[in-house]
Amino acid sequence: MTSNSRPEHLGKTLRGEPVTLLEAISEALFEEMERDSSVFLMGEDIGVYGGAFKVTRGFLDHFGAERVIDTPISEAGFTGAAAGAAHMGLRPVVEMQFMDFISPAYDVITNYLATSRYRGSGSVPVVVRGPVGGGNRGGPFHSQNVEMAFFHTPGLKIVYPSTSYDAKGLMKAAIRDDDPVIFEEHKSLYRAPHLREVLPSEDYVVPLGKARRARAGADATIVTYGAMVHASLQAAAALEKDDGVGIEVLDLRTLLPMDDAAIAESVKKTGRLLIVHEDTRTGGIAGEIAMRVNEQAFEWLDAPILRVTAIDSPVPYAGGLEDYFLPRVSDIITTCRYLVEY
Amino acid sequence: MTSNSRPEHLGKTLRGEPVTLLEAISEALFEEMERDSSVFLMGEDIGVYGGAFKVTRGFLDHFGAERVIDTPISEAGFTGAAAGAAHMGLRPVVEMQFMDFISPAYDVITNYLATSRYRGSGSVPVVVRGPVGGGNRGGPFHSQNVEMAFFHTPGLKIVYPSTSYDAKGLMKAAIRDDDPVIFEEHKSLYRAPHLREVLPSEDYVVPLGKARRARAGADATIVTYGAMVHASLQAAAALEKDDGVGIEVLDLRTLLPMDDAAIAESVKKTGRLLIVHEDTRTGGIAGEIAMRVNEQAFEWLDAPILRVTAIDSPVPYAGGLEDYFLPRVSDIITTCRYLVEY
Amino acid sequence: MAGRDDPVDLYRAVALHRAAATRLKSLRDQGRVPAATRCGLGYEAVSAGAARALRIAEDGTGDAVAPTPDNPGAFFVFGGTPLELFRRHLARDSAPGRGREPGMCAADFERGLVGPAALPGTMVEVMAGITLAFRLRAQDRVGLVFSGEDETSTSAWHEGINFAAAQRCPLIVVVQAGTEASIGAHTRVRDFGQKAAGYGVASASVDGGDVLAVHQAVLTAAERARSGKGTTLVEARGCPVLRRVHRAAGTGGGGHADEEPPDPVARFRARLVAERIARASDIDEVERGARAEVRAACEKALGEPSPAEERALGGVYDGDPGVPPWYRLEPPERGLAPASTTLPEAGL
Amino acid sequence: MAGRDDPVDLYRAVALHRAAATRLKSLRDQGRVPAATRCGLGYEAVSAGAARALRIAEDGTGDAVAPTPDNPGAFFVFGGTPLELFRRHLARDSAPGRGREPGMCAADFERGLVGPAALPGTMVEVMAGITLAFRLRAQDRVGLVFSGEDETSTSAWHEGINFAAAQRCPLIVVVQAGTEASIGAHTRVRDFGQKAAGYGVASASVDGGDVLAVHQAVLTAAERARSGKGTTLVEARGCPVLRRVHRAAGTGGGGHADEEPPDPVARFRARLVAERIARASDIDEVERGARAEVRAACEKALGEPSPAEERALGGVYDGDPGVPPWYRLEPPERGLAPASTTLPEAGL
Ligand SMILES: Cc1ncc(C[n+]2csc(CCOP(=O)(O)OP(=O)(O)O)c2C)c(N)n1
Ligand SMILES: Cc1ncc(C[n+]2csc(CCOP(=O)(O)OP(=O)(O)O)c2C)c(N)n1
Ligand SMILES: [Mg+2]
Ligand SMILES: [Mg+2]
């Protein structure tokens, strides 16, 4: 039932060809499954259909139905089952067809997976992954960012890559990690042509918990992640060109644990901090960052910490509404100017 | 099946006797049910048994089984049903036996109740209430504070009273409100003798979204809520007595919407801000407050915004462990001294 | 011929569903609505047959229905119009809900229309509560919710029907199941009517492609509900299975994977003609009328504008007018404190 | 006498459960453990009878069980000791889990002990995954999870058993149900075995007070599971209903509300004596032994210390040593940046 050779479309890196972020994730899953027989996949329509976004296309043929398991619409059920399988030494990676659908699993993730180690019931090396984010006309239930549903829960890790290189390396690190990891993949980045990248052909990981400086600058810092890394880089380029201002852009990569040290270091250099997240405003991750910077680098702040975020509402469906809802490059530029002139 | 006279134990205010916070809530529920026949209750064991904490003792006899509905262990089911009943013009108040048990209803609350109005599907006047908080040796699943599970969801309101007067007035406001409200009741305050209070015998509400100055002071501001209001007041009294320092204590009462104006006003007066919450640290509400104060009152800050919180772990069971886990009066004193001397 | 409804009226509902679904599919093929849009082709019999077994009113005194996107027939029977349907799918400013949400059905409680669905199973919970309200107020009303067969796997479906059962809510849950062969490996269940006993509710199992069989089963369930006997689960078998069909293929059911259920519209038409209830020419006329209505509605909706982008703001809370972010103001108010979310006094 | 187990060994397990439960109840009455502690009185037959039908090993090759707090008998059969039980209930530093969590059962995967439960239903999901792992690795192992009858109302129970069914997991779900009269108005179900058909799994319904009947039903289910036939739901009727009993009283079942199920230990004892399988004096001896073991364990645990309070810290993440908040350091490090949560490099 299973075939031995690597499917054509999963061999791009081996052939030295560039891959998209989606392909980078597929390769990471594939290589981890080859490397470690305890890694297996569960999710809705991930088998014959290859997943709603085709991340696992070809996996069923290669690995067989015991390692690529099609599940009922039971996000709680299969995530809880993943915890049980993890207790027995397996390393399940479960797909949420859209990450919005993680909400029925909120109970089992926060109460069981996250607390098991602390309670003395054993580690739970489960990765919960899936597509997030707006800009795709998905409406309120196919566009959410889910980090803040879980950011408050000790015991979880949260990863949110912005480049193909990071996506592959972080996915491998997440699978090898002994704690439960929520892994967010932005739909708009999945096939974005400008993220196509030739990746190292040898095995590599990107360690969890380490931010990446996506652009250096001396005048202000933007802390961001996911799709907003690219919006922020666009804004930074424009500000450089038009205003001669140098914006440093920090890509968090892992939201939990958060790389406080990298944030503090940059803020101590620039004295100005803007946080950009695609997620809605109130209760967004900007708050925790502001709090930590207050605790750790207050004396270095030359201006208030500000944020650019989505507006506080469900994600609307119509194109214009969604475009208005989401943060814009021009918002970032306006806010950076405000900060730099402060 | 139903009797007409008000049960003895629910007539304390009418008789001019002091009531506990728990009794204040019972009275609020009882009076709203008398006032408005569309108000009804659902929950586990709230009928004959009167609820795990006896908040609804005597209600079944008085109002009958159609308005005091014992449910299966189906927090999602009965909360979703509450939304449906609300669509039809009823005003359901659902009890979570412990608020920790709200987690299976996370999906329906965040995706359905919170979004219904925005999506054009009608208002959802549902109150979800129940006991929260630690210090009662309840262990990880009977001690949680749940505000941060919902604080990030536009469309919800969150209420968390600290006094008997507020509990009654806020509950009435919550029931009359046309939006879904999460109402947190701290178990340690339920029967705390020092919260016994004679309440006005006439009908009153405490408006949602307005903070209360629990103590005036000029040297630093503590923003807090729930049981930590009392810990903060204790710390403030000690600091006054021992250090001659004046600490202002602001009781948020409603967490969402948050009374930004009251916070900014106090910070502009004292220049120093400490946020105290019983909830765990990372991703706690302190972050959003810090962010808003940065946005609105940065120039007035003479010291970093700091926080005293529970430690980042599940709530441990053993008494000593739980005591260590929770924020302490001495932590507040230490941090206030740090701030004032900054 | 069984059933109490007028067969030609019933056919009219079926034909309107088919016409709308067909049109929607071409919008989808043209890329004018998202590729994931569900049109409801093949769901004509179960949609119209079930809905017409209920009591319709436009003043909030009738029965209630929660259709899935596959049930435009039920939406129409309850007074929804093709124009509303296309406006919503095309996210027009004129649409009920003003483009904030995809899908066909906006809530309109006066007409008994409940929706649109959030995640699968949610509407079973919501309809349990709506029918609880009917019972608590001693109203002679029943509710019906459509679901898919895999939707029965969700926690929401389970907690919803179990709550309705416990409270003897006058609710009818219609499970639109595939054929035995088409249901995938994601479940061990082949007979979804058997779920009823586990909740203590009544059940019926009918051919979901047979409009009159569905109609009769729902009539019976509605009578039960009206007489205080509570909830019924109606399994409608042989509904089209979309993506899930691939599952069967993956687990040995391959031979049946592409099995298409028989066209329920053609079936009903043939029966009407065979039993001489209507003439072919009359039926052609009904179909032409349906297509014309749908075409006109679609053209009209296509010509209408999308909502202005600022309409994204507001209405999150009662009385909430919506405040634009400070950095979108022209010119941005420099020096002023950037506003965070502000709620109107009214909502406080 | 039915069953393959040695009846006197089985009685030993039952007697140990009874002795521990009795002792725990007096600790509760004395206020030494929380008033809400569940002791398991009346659950002796279902606990021991079910667990002894499984294969026990201490090296991670045996079957697995997830007991509720009402099932100390199952905990003991799987190698849990009365000392561990009291240490955990008393939150001693020596307890497995070191006082971080209430309840009887710590996870010990070598012994096949899974737990303790989080919210109701969760362990059905977790055991579905544990038994999935058994199947994926082609191990000859089965799992058993105990639940209450209202636990079947939870979303977790539903999604867990449905997943296990779909995946043919070698899982046995034991539903400990009350008597027909004692089950409350919160459900319309009176026969929980009927839930099985709705998931496509096998079922059995037995008297939960009859240790041998439970034993036989679980033996059969385990054989089914081992032969690849998947999941079985075993309904054990007539288990004590605690608080929920009040519900019945409130809805007309009042006459039966206080009905006490017959004492399963006395029943088993009487049968052993009547069928001359054991002499009364031998049984007395077994009981004395159990009580002595329990008494000694309880005394020992009572004499042990609680965990030092700093033990609240650490172990949230892999390699996490736990960092005290800055304001707890002596003296607090003034001028230094207050530390927020810090994670060890190892965990990053
Ligand atoms: C919580 C959640 N999980 C998954 C989905 C994605 N999803 C929507 S419909 C569907 C399949 C539904 O199958 P079924 O209930 O049988 O209906 P059918 O499409 O066959 O009519 C899936 C997987 C979702 N919207 N929400
Ligand atoms: C999500 C959740 N809801 C409610 C509870 C509280 N609770 C724990 S056990 C229980 C009753 C369980 O009834 P049943 O399953 O019949 O078991 P029994 O107590 O009768 O043995 C309740 C309401 C909980 N712990 N978690
Ligand atoms: Mg289907
Ligand atoms: Mg029970």
PDB file of C-alpha atoms in Angstrom, chain B residues 44-45 48-49 70-74 97 101 103 140-141 281-282 306-309 311-313 316-318 320-321 324 326-328 331 334-335 338 341, chain D residues 34 89 91 98-102 118-119 150 153-154 186 243-244 246-247 250 307-309 311-313 316 324-328 332 334-336 338 341:
ATOM      1  CA  GLU B  44     -26.077  21.588  36.313  1.00  0.00           C
ATOM      2  CA  ASP B  45     -27.789  20.752  39.603  1.00  0.00           C
ATOM      3  CA  VAL B  48     -33.478  20.651  43.618  1.00  0.00           C
ATOM      4  CA  TYR B  49     -29.886  20.783  44.717  1.00  0.00           C
ATOM      5  CA  ASP B  70     -31.331  21.246  35.362  1.00  0.00           C
ATOM      6  CA  THR B  71     -29.128  20.368  32.434  1.00  0.00           C
ATOM      7  CA  PRO B  72     -26.911  17.502  31.384  1.00  0.00           C
ATOM      8  CA  ILE B  73     -23.126  18.013  31.641  1.00  0.00           C
ATOM      9  CA  SER B  74     -23.199  19.889  28.359  1.00  0.00           C
ATOM     10  CA  GLN B  97     -20.893  24.873  38.167  1.00  0.00           C
ATOM     11  CA  PHE B 101     -16.122  24.183  33.033  1.00  0.00           C
ATOM     12  CA  SER B 103     -13.996  25.608  28.355  1.00  0.00           C
ATOM     13  CA  PRO B 140      -6.219  22.827  38.498  1.00  0.00           C
ATOM     14  CA  PHE B 141      -9.824  22.378  37.322  1.00  0.00           C
ATOM     15  CA  ARG B 281       1.080  36.214  34.386  1.00  0.00           C
ATOM     16  CA  THR B 282       1.820  35.757  30.685  1.00  0.00           C
ATOM     17  CA  LEU B 306       4.575  46.660  36.880  1.00  0.00           C
ATOM     18  CA  ARG B 307       2.378  43.704  37.744  1.00  0.00           C
ATOM     19  CA  VAL B 308       1.798  41.250  40.536  1.00  0.00           C
ATOM     20  CA  THR B 309       0.114  38.053  39.387  1.00  0.00           C
ATOM     21  CA  ILE B 311       2.860  32.397  38.587  1.00  0.00           C
ATOM     22  CA  ASP B 312       2.730  30.848  35.128  1.00  0.00           C
ATOM     23  CA  SER B 313       1.485  27.350  35.872  1.00  0.00           C
ATOM     24  CA  PRO B 316      -1.640  23.460  42.075  1.00  0.00           C
ATOM     25  CA  TYR B 317      -3.675  21.553  44.638  1.00  0.00           C
ATOM     26  CA  ALA B 318      -1.686  21.295  47.881  1.00  0.00           C
ATOM     27  CA  GLY B 320       1.297  25.437  50.359  1.00  0.00           C
ATOM     28  CA  LEU B 321       1.743  25.161  46.628  1.00  0.00           C
ATOM     29  CA  TYR B 324       2.866  30.145  46.659  1.00  0.00           C
ATOM     30  CA  LEU B 326      -1.193  33.028  44.157  1.00  0.00           C
ATOM     31  CA  PRO B 327      -0.183  36.674  44.465  1.00  0.00           C
ATOM     32  CA  ARG B 328       0.334  37.808  48.047  1.00  0.00           C
ATOM     33  CA  ASP B 331       4.191  40.945  46.863  1.00  0.00           C
ATOM     34  CA  THR B 334       7.194  45.007  47.811  1.00  0.00           C
ATOM     35  CA  THR B 335       6.259  46.131  44.319  1.00  0.00           C
ATOM     36  CA  TYR B 338       9.819  49.568  44.347  1.00  0.00           C
ATOM     37  CA  GLU B 341      11.111  54.661  45.295  1.00  0.00           C
TER      38      GLU B 341
ATOM     39  CA  PRO D  34     -11.986  18.194  50.792  1.00  0.00           C
ATOM     40  CA  HIS D  89      -5.527  12.578  48.484  1.00  0.00           C
ATOM     41  CA  ALA D  91      -1.320  16.028  48.861  1.00  0.00           C
ATOM     42  CA  ARG D  98       3.846  15.833  44.478  1.00  0.00           C
ATOM     43  CA  GLY D  99       0.606  17.367  45.611  1.00  0.00           C
ATOM     44  CA  ARG D 100      -0.035  19.339  42.500  1.00  0.00           C
ATOM     45  CA  GLU D 101      -3.286  17.624  41.790  1.00  0.00           C
ATOM     46  CA  PRO D 102      -6.145  16.082  43.765  1.00  0.00           C
ATOM     47  CA  ALA D 118      -9.297  16.355  33.707  1.00  0.00           C
ATOM     48  CA  LEU D 119     -12.870  17.365  32.864  1.00  0.00           C
ATOM     49  CA  ASP D 150     -24.030  11.790  32.754  1.00  0.00           C
ATOM     50  CA  SER D 153     -23.627  13.907  27.788  1.00  0.00           C
ATOM     51  CA  THR D 154     -20.294  15.612  27.358  1.00  0.00           C
ATOM     52  CA  HIS D 186     -31.160  15.937  32.805  1.00  0.00           C
ATOM     53  CA  ARG D 243     -25.820  14.382  43.851  1.00  0.00           C
ATOM     54  CA  ARG D 244     -27.717  13.705  40.701  1.00  0.00           C
ATOM     55  CA  HIS D 246     -31.801  15.008  43.657  1.00  0.00           C
ATOM     56  CA  ARG D 247     -32.818  15.547  40.114  1.00  0.00           C
ATOM     57  CA  GLY D 250     -37.416  17.060  41.533  1.00  0.00           C
ATOM     58  CA  PRO D 307       5.447  19.721  49.726  1.00  0.00           C
ATOM     59  CA  ALA D 308       7.558  22.818  50.314  1.00  0.00           C
ATOM     60  CA  GLU D 309       5.754  25.729  48.780  1.00  0.00           C
ATOM     61  CA  ARG D 311       7.592  23.189  44.616  1.00  0.00           C
ATOM     62  CA  ALA D 312       4.756  25.016  42.916  1.00  0.00           C
ATOM     63  CA  LEU D 313       7.426  26.220  40.504  1.00  0.00           C
ATOM     64  CA  VAL D 316       5.457  23.506  33.254  1.00  0.00           C
ATOM     65  CA  PRO D 324      10.500  32.654  41.496  1.00  0.00           C
ATOM     66  CA  PRO D 325       8.912  36.053  40.857  1.00  0.00           C
ATOM     67  CA  TRP D 326      11.411  38.869  41.478  1.00  0.00           C
ATOM     68  CA  TYR D 327       9.357  40.287  44.343  1.00  0.00           C
ATOM     69  CA  ARG D 328       9.758  37.040  46.266  1.00  0.00           C
ATOM     70  CA  PRO D 332      14.129  41.841  46.187  1.00  0.00           C
ATOM     71  CA  ARG D 334      16.021  46.578  43.429  1.00  0.00           C
ATOM     72  CA  GLY D 335      16.975  48.439  40.329  1.00  0.00           C
ATOM     73  CA  LEU D 336      17.139  45.212  38.424  1.00  0.00           C
ATOM     74  CA  PRO D 338      11.837  42.475  37.180  1.00  0.00           C
ATOM     75  CA  THR D 341       8.537  34.245  32.797  1.00  0.00           C
TER      76      THR D 341
END
